[in-house]
Coordinates of C-alpha atoms in Angstrom, one line a residue:
X823 CA -59.6 -256.7 -164.7
X824 CA -59.6 -253.0 -164.3
X825 CA -58.6 -252.2 -167.9
X826 CA -61.2 -254.4 -169.2
X827 CA -63.8 -252.9 -167.0
X828 CA -63.0 -249.4 -168.1
X829 CA -62.7 -250.3 -171.7
X830 CA -66.2 -252.0 -171.7
X831 CA -67.6 -249.0 -170.0
X832 CA -66.4 -246.8 -172.9
X833 CA -67.5 -249.0 -175.7
X834 CA -69.5 -247.2 -178.3
X835 CA -73.0 -248.6 -179.1
X836 CA -75.5 -248.6 -181.9
X837 CA -79.0 -248.1 -180.8
X838 CA -80.7 -248.2 -184.2
X839 CA -80.6 -250.4 -187.3
X840 CA -79.3 -248.0 -189.9
X841 CA -75.6 -247.9 -189.3
X842 CA -75.6 -251.6 -188.3
X843 CA -77.0 -252.7 -191.7
X844 CA -74.3 -251.6 -194.0
X845 CA -73.4 -255.1 -195.0
X846 CA -77.0 -255.9 -196.1
X847 CA -78.5 -255.3 -199.5
X848 CA -80.6 -252.4 -198.1
X849 CA -77.6 -250.9 -196.5
X850 CA -75.6 -251.1 -199.7
X851 CA -78.4 -249.5 -201.7
X852 CA -78.5 -246.7 -199.1
X853 CA -74.8 -246.1 -199.7
X854 CA -75.4 -245.8 -203.5
X855 CA -78.1 -243.4 -203.0
X856 CA -76.2 -241.2 -200.6
X857 CA -73.1 -241.2 -203.0
X858 CA -75.5 -239.7 -205.8
X859 CA -77.9 -237.5 -203.8
X860 CA -76.1 -236.9 -200.6
X861 CA -77.0 -237.7 -197.0
X862 CA -80.2 -236.2 -195.5
X863 CA -81.4 -236.7 -192.0
X864 CA -84.8 -234.9 -191.3
X865 CA -85.8 -233.6 -187.9
X866 CA -89.0 -231.9 -186.8
X867 CA -88.9 -229.3 -184.0
X868 CA -92.2 -228.3 -182.3
X869 CA -92.1 -225.0 -180.3
X870 CA -94.9 -223.0 -178.7
X871 CA -96.8 -220.8 -181.3
X872 CA -95.9 -217.3 -180.3
X873 CA -94.7 -214.3 -182.3
X874 CA -93.2 -214.8 -185.8
X875 CA -90.2 -212.6 -184.9
X876 CA -88.8 -215.1 -182.2
X877 CA -89.5 -217.9 -184.6
X878 CA -87.4 -216.2 -187.3
X879 CA -84.6 -215.5 -184.9
X880 CA -84.7 -219.2 -183.7
X881 CA -84.6 -220.3 -187.4
X882 CA -81.5 -218.2 -188.0
X883 CA -79.8 -219.7 -184.9
X884 CA -80.6 -223.1 -186.0
X885 CA -79.1 -222.7 -189.5
X886 CA -75.8 -221.8 -187.8
X887 CA -75.5 -225.2 -186.0
X888 CA -72.9 -227.5 -187.6
X889 CA -74.2 -230.3 -189.9
X890 CA -77.7 -228.4 -190.2
X891 CA -78.0 -228.0 -194.0
X892 CA -81.5 -226.6 -194.1
X893 CA -84.2 -225.0 -192.0
X894 CA -87.8 -224.7 -193.1
X895 CA -90.2 -222.7 -191.1
X896 CA -92.9 -220.2 -191.6
X897 CA -90.4 -217.4 -191.2
X898 CA -87.9 -218.8 -193.8
X899 CA -90.3 -220.4 -196.3
X900 CA -93.1 -217.7 -196.4
X901 CA -91.7 -214.7 -194.4
X902 CA -92.3 -213.4 -190.9
X903 CA -93.6 -210.1 -192.3
X904 CA -96.3 -211.7 -194.4
X905 CA -99.8 -211.8 -192.5
X906 CA -101.3 -215.3 -192.2
X907 CA -104.5 -214.1 -194.1
X908 CA -102.5 -213.7 -197.3
X909 CA -101.2 -217.2 -197.1
X910 CA -103.2 -220.2 -198.5
X911 CA -104.7 -222.2 -195.7
X912 CA -103.0 -225.5 -196.8
X913 CA -99.6 -223.9 -196.7
X914 CA -100.4 -222.2 -193.4
X915 CA -101.5 -225.5 -191.9
X916 CA -98.0 -227.0 -192.8
X917 CA -96.4 -224.8 -190.1
X918 CA -98.9 -224.0 -187.5
X919 CA -101.5 -225.8 -185.3
X920 CA -103.6 -224.2 -182.6
X921 CA -100.7 -224.2 -180.0
X922 CA -97.5 -225.1 -181.8
X923 CA -95.2 -224.0 -184.7
X924 CA -93.5 -226.7 -186.8
X925 CA -89.8 -226.2 -187.9
X926 CA -88.3 -228.8 -190.2
X927 CA -84.6 -229.4 -190.1
X928 CA -82.3 -231.2 -192.5
X929 CA -78.9 -232.4 -191.4
X930 CA -76.0 -234.3 -193.2
X931 CA -75.1 -236.6 -190.4
X932 CA -75.9 -240.3 -190.0
X933 CA -78.9 -241.4 -187.8
X934 CA -76.7 -242.0 -184.8
X935 CA -73.2 -241.3 -183.6
X936 CA -71.3 -238.5 -181.9
X937 CA -72.0 -236.1 -184.7
X938 CA -75.7 -236.9 -184.8
X939 CA -76.2 -236.8 -181.1
X940 CA -74.1 -233.5 -180.8
X941 CA -76.2 -231.9 -183.4
X942 CA -79.5 -233.1 -181.6
X943 CA -78.3 -231.6 -178.3
X944 CA -77.4 -228.3 -180.0
X945 CA -80.7 -228.0 -181.6
X946 CA -82.5 -228.8 -178.1
X947 CA -80.2 -226.2 -176.3
X948 CA -80.9 -223.5 -178.9
X949 CA -84.6 -224.1 -178.9
X950 CA -84.8 -224.0 -175.1
X951 CA -83.0 -220.7 -175.0
X952 CA -85.9 -219.2 -177.0
X953 CA -88.7 -221.2 -175.7
X954 CA -89.3 -222.9 -172.3
X955 CA -90.8 -225.9 -174.0
X956 CA -89.9 -227.8 -177.2
X957 CA -90.2 -231.2 -178.8
X958 CA -87.9 -232.8 -181.3
X959 CA -88.7 -235.8 -183.3
X960 CA -86.9 -237.7 -186.0
X961 CA -84.7 -240.8 -186.2
X962 CA -81.7 -239.1 -184.4
X963 CA -83.7 -237.5 -181.8
X964 CA -85.4 -240.9 -181.0
X965 CA -82.1 -242.6 -180.8
X966 CA -80.7 -239.8 -178.7
X967 CA -83.5 -240.2 -176.1
X968 CA -83.2 -243.9 -176.1
X969 CA -79.5 -243.6 -175.3
X970 CA -80.2 -241.2 -172.4
X971 CA -82.8 -243.6 -171.0
X972 CA -80.9 -246.9 -171.4
X973 CA -77.4 -245.6 -170.0
X974 CA -79.2 -245.2 -166.6
X975 CA -81.5 -248.2 -166.8
X976 CA -78.8 -250.6 -168.0
X977 CA -76.7 -250.0 -165.0
X978 CA -79.7 -250.7 -162.7
X979 CA -80.6 -253.8 -164.6
X980 CA -77.1 -255.3 -164.6
X981 CA -76.8 -254.6 -160.9
X982 CA -80.2 -256.4 -160.1
X983 CA -79.1 -259.4 -162.2
X984 CA -75.7 -259.6 -160.3
X985 CA -77.4 -259.2 -156.9
X986 CA -80.1 -261.8 -157.8
X987 CA -77.5 -264.4 -158.8
X988 CA -75.3 -263.5 -155.8
X989 CA -78.3 -264.2 -153.5
X990 CA -79.0 -267.4 -155.1
X991 CA -75.5 -268.6 -154.7
X992 CA -75.3 -267.2 -151.1
X993 CA -78.4 -269.2 -150.2
X994 CA -77.2 -272.4 -151.9
X995 CA -73.6 -272.5 -150.5
X996 CA -74.5 -270.7 -147.3
X997 CA -71.2 -268.7 -147.8
X998 CA -70.4 -265.0 -147.9
X999 CA -67.3 -265.3 -150.1
X1000 CA -68.1 -268.1 -152.5
X1001 CA -70.7 -266.0 -154.4
X1002 CA -68.1 -263.1 -154.6
X1003 CA -65.6 -265.4 -156.4
X1004 CA -68.0 -267.0 -158.7
X1005 CA -69.7 -263.7 -159.8
X1006 CA -66.2 -262.1 -160.1
X1007 CA -64.9 -264.8 -162.4
X1008 CA -67.8 -264.6 -164.8
X1009 CA -68.3 -260.8 -164.8
X1010 CA -64.5 -260.5 -165.6
X1011 CA -65.1 -262.8 -168.5
X1012 CA -68.0 -260.5 -169.6
X1013 CA -65.9 -257.3 -169.2
X1014 CA -63.2 -258.7 -171.3
X1015 CA -65.6 -259.9 -174.1
X1016 CA -67.2 -256.4 -174.4
X1017 CA -63.9 -254.5 -174.0
X1018 CA -62.5 -256.2 -177.2
X1019 CA -64.8 -253.9 -179.2
X1020 CA -63.2 -250.9 -177.5
X1021 CA -59.7 -252.0 -178.1
X1022 CA -60.4 -252.8 -181.8
X1023 CA -62.2 -249.4 -182.2
X1024 CA -65.5 -251.1 -183.2
X1025 CA -69.0 -250.4 -182.1
X1026 CA -71.5 -252.9 -180.7
X1027 CA -75.2 -253.3 -181.2
X1028 CA -76.8 -252.3 -177.8
X1029 CA -79.3 -255.1 -178.1
X1030 CA -76.3 -257.4 -178.4
X1031 CA -74.7 -255.9 -175.3
X1032 CA -78.1 -256.4 -173.3
X1033 CA -78.4 -260.0 -174.2
X1034 CA -74.8 -261.0 -173.7
X1035 CA -74.6 -259.1 -170.4
X1036 CA -77.4 -261.5 -169.1
X1037 CA -77.1 -264.6 -171.1
X1038 CA -73.4 -265.1 -170.5
X1039 CA -73.8 -264.5 -166.9
X1040 CA -76.7 -266.8 -166.4
X1041 CA -75.5 -269.6 -168.7
X1042 CA -71.9 -269.8 -167.8
X1043 CA -72.1 -269.3 -164.0
X1044 CA -73.3 -272.8 -163.9
X1045 CA -69.8 -273.9 -164.7
X1046 CA -68.5 -272.1 -161.7
X1047 CA -71.2 -273.5 -159.4
X1048 CA -70.5 -277.0 -160.6
X1049 CA -66.8 -276.8 -159.8
X1050 CA -67.1 -274.9 -156.5
X1051 CA -69.7 -277.4 -155.3
X1052 CA -67.5 -280.5 -155.9
X1053 CA -64.5 -278.6 -154.4
X1054 CA -66.3 -277.8 -151.2
X1055 CA -67.5 -281.4 -150.9
X1056 CA -64.0 -282.9 -151.5
X1057 CA -62.5 -280.3 -149.2
X1058 CA -64.2 -282.0 -146.3
X1059 CA -62.2 -285.3 -146.8
X1060 CA -58.9 -284.1 -148.1
X1061 CA -56.4 -281.1 -148.3
X1062 CA -57.2 -278.2 -150.6
X1063 CA -54.9 -279.0 -153.5
X1064 CA -56.0 -282.6 -153.6
X1065 CA -59.6 -281.5 -153.4
X1066 CA -59.2 -279.0 -156.3
X1067 CA -57.4 -281.5 -158.5
X1068 CA -60.1 -284.1 -157.9
X1069 CA -62.8 -281.5 -158.6
X1070 CA -61.2 -280.4 -161.9
X1071 CA -60.5 -284.0 -163.0
X1072 CA -64.1 -285.0 -162.4
X1073 CA -65.9 -282.0 -163.9
X1074 CA -63.6 -280.6 -166.6
X1075 CA -65.0 -282.8 -169.3
X1076 CA -68.6 -281.8 -168.4
X1077 CA -67.7 -278.1 -168.4
X1078 CA -65.8 -278.4 -171.6
X1079 CA -68.7 -280.2 -173.4
X1080 CA -71.1 -277.6 -172.3
X1081 CA -69.1 -274.7 -173.1
X1082 CA -68.1 -276.2 -176.4
X1083 CA -71.7 -276.7 -177.5
X1084 CA -72.7 -273.1 -176.6
X1085 CA -69.6 -271.7 -178.2
X1086 CA -70.1 -273.7 -181.3
X1087 CA -73.7 -272.6 -181.4
X1088 CA -72.7 -268.9 -181.2
X1089 CA -69.9 -269.1 -183.9
X1090 CA -72.2 -271.1 -186.2
X1091 CA -74.9 -268.2 -185.8
X1092 CA -72.2 -265.6 -186.5
X1093 CA -71.1 -267.4 -189.7
X1094 CA -74.5 -268.3 -191.2
X1095 CA -76.6 -265.3 -190.3
X1096 CA -77.0 -262.6 -193.0
X1097 CA -78.2 -260.0 -190.4
X1098 CA -75.1 -258.2 -189.0
X1099 CA -76.6 -257.7 -185.5
X1100 CA -77.5 -261.4 -185.2
X1101 CA -74.1 -262.4 -186.6
X1102 CA -72.5 -260.0 -184.0
X1103 CA -74.5 -261.5 -181.2
X1104 CA -73.3 -265.1 -182.2
X1105 CA -69.7 -263.9 -182.0
X1106 CA -70.2 -262.3 -178.6
X1107 CA -71.8 -265.5 -177.3
X1108 CA -69.2 -267.9 -178.7
X1109 CA -66.3 -265.7 -177.5
X1110 CA -67.9 -265.0 -174.2
X1111 CA -68.4 -268.6 -173.5
X1112 CA -64.7 -269.4 -174.2
X1113 CA -63.7 -266.6 -171.9
X1114 CA -66.0 -267.9 -169.1
X1115 CA -64.6 -271.4 -169.5
X1116 CA -61.1 -270.1 -169.2
X1117 CA -61.8 -268.0 -166.2
X1118 CA -63.6 -270.9 -164.4
X1119 CA -60.9 -273.5 -165.1
X1120 CA -58.0 -271.3 -164.6
X1121 CA -58.7 -268.2 -162.3
X1122 CA -61.5 -269.5 -160.2
X1123 CA -59.5 -272.7 -158.8
X1124 CA -56.6 -270.2 -157.8
X1125 CA -59.0 -268.0 -156.0
X1126 CA -60.5 -270.9 -154.1
X1127 CA -57.1 -272.2 -153.2
X1128 CA -55.7 -268.8 -152.1
X1129 CA -58.7 -267.8 -150.0
X1130 CA -59.3 -271.3 -148.6
X1131 CA -59.0 -270.2 -145.0
X1132 CA -61.3 -267.2 -145.7
X1133 CA -63.9 -269.5 -147.3
X1134 CA -63.8 -271.9 -144.4
X1135 CA -64.4 -269.1 -141.9
X1136 CA -67.3 -267.4 -143.9
X1137 CA -69.1 -270.6 -144.8
X1138 CA -71.7 -272.2 -142.5
X1139 CA -70.7 -275.7 -141.5
X1140 CA -67.8 -275.8 -143.8
X1141 CA -66.1 -278.7 -141.9
X1142 CA -63.0 -278.6 -144.0
X1143 CA -60.5 -281.4 -143.7
X1144 CA -57.8 -280.6 -141.1
X1145 CA -54.3 -282.2 -141.8
X1146 CA -52.8 -283.5 -138.7
X1147 CA -49.1 -283.5 -138.3
X1148 CA -47.5 -286.5 -136.8
X1149 CA -44.6 -285.9 -134.5
X1150 CA -41.9 -288.5 -134.1
X1151 CA -41.0 -288.7 -130.5
X1152 CA -37.7 -290.3 -129.4
X1153 CA -37.8 -292.8 -126.5

């Protein structure tokens, strides 16, 4: 459990469409273009309009950043020593507005990835050393901001989803421990599902991660609820092992059919979709459903049997069956 949790926490995600579309016709055409003309990743940096000397110094610093291939500013294209009145207005307007100066950067990185995000961070750090305020735009900058935001928001969203399902199960079963075992079983399946990308050194689309984190939890927790509900009902009239065997025998086929349909739908989507992100989503859904099924029919029953006494004490009106021992007394 712990390795899968740590692995899925370190999985690399794709936040845009560029790197994920390499198998499509557009992606293949992009590869051919880059082979002939090279890769070009444009960015635009806006800094407060101040003296041209500071702008020239910043431009020089930006050119020294790894993966920056070109810097176009008033200082580099026209010259900081040339007065604005000697420059055509249409040229001057390309670099200055009333309050800001524009600096165009070109990099040889992909739109996203460690190199691209490292380059964006270096540009921002360098600009902030010279100016208190700066704005950076472009595909890499937008994806960098997106990653910074969702890394915090995703943890909150997942926590809220888990708490919500936990509370629903808590109210339904009137038990403090049943929700823990149910959510633990499904969350472990989700962690294993997402950790496979880490162990195989692959990246995941972030939108796929978001969908699977919620859909797999919401869709497959029903299997655990169904099994646990029948187990608790049977536990009132028979010992724990017999109750679990009866619950499994009565509900295994229903769980198997439901999981089989969902898994088949996911793998069919993966096999038929030409969009790599949609195909990846289908694979995650199919694989995640199978993992959830295995956890529910193999791990969850063991947890319910091992912690049977704990469940009895933490469940309101559990009324578990008590096996009475008969003693043979000699006359």
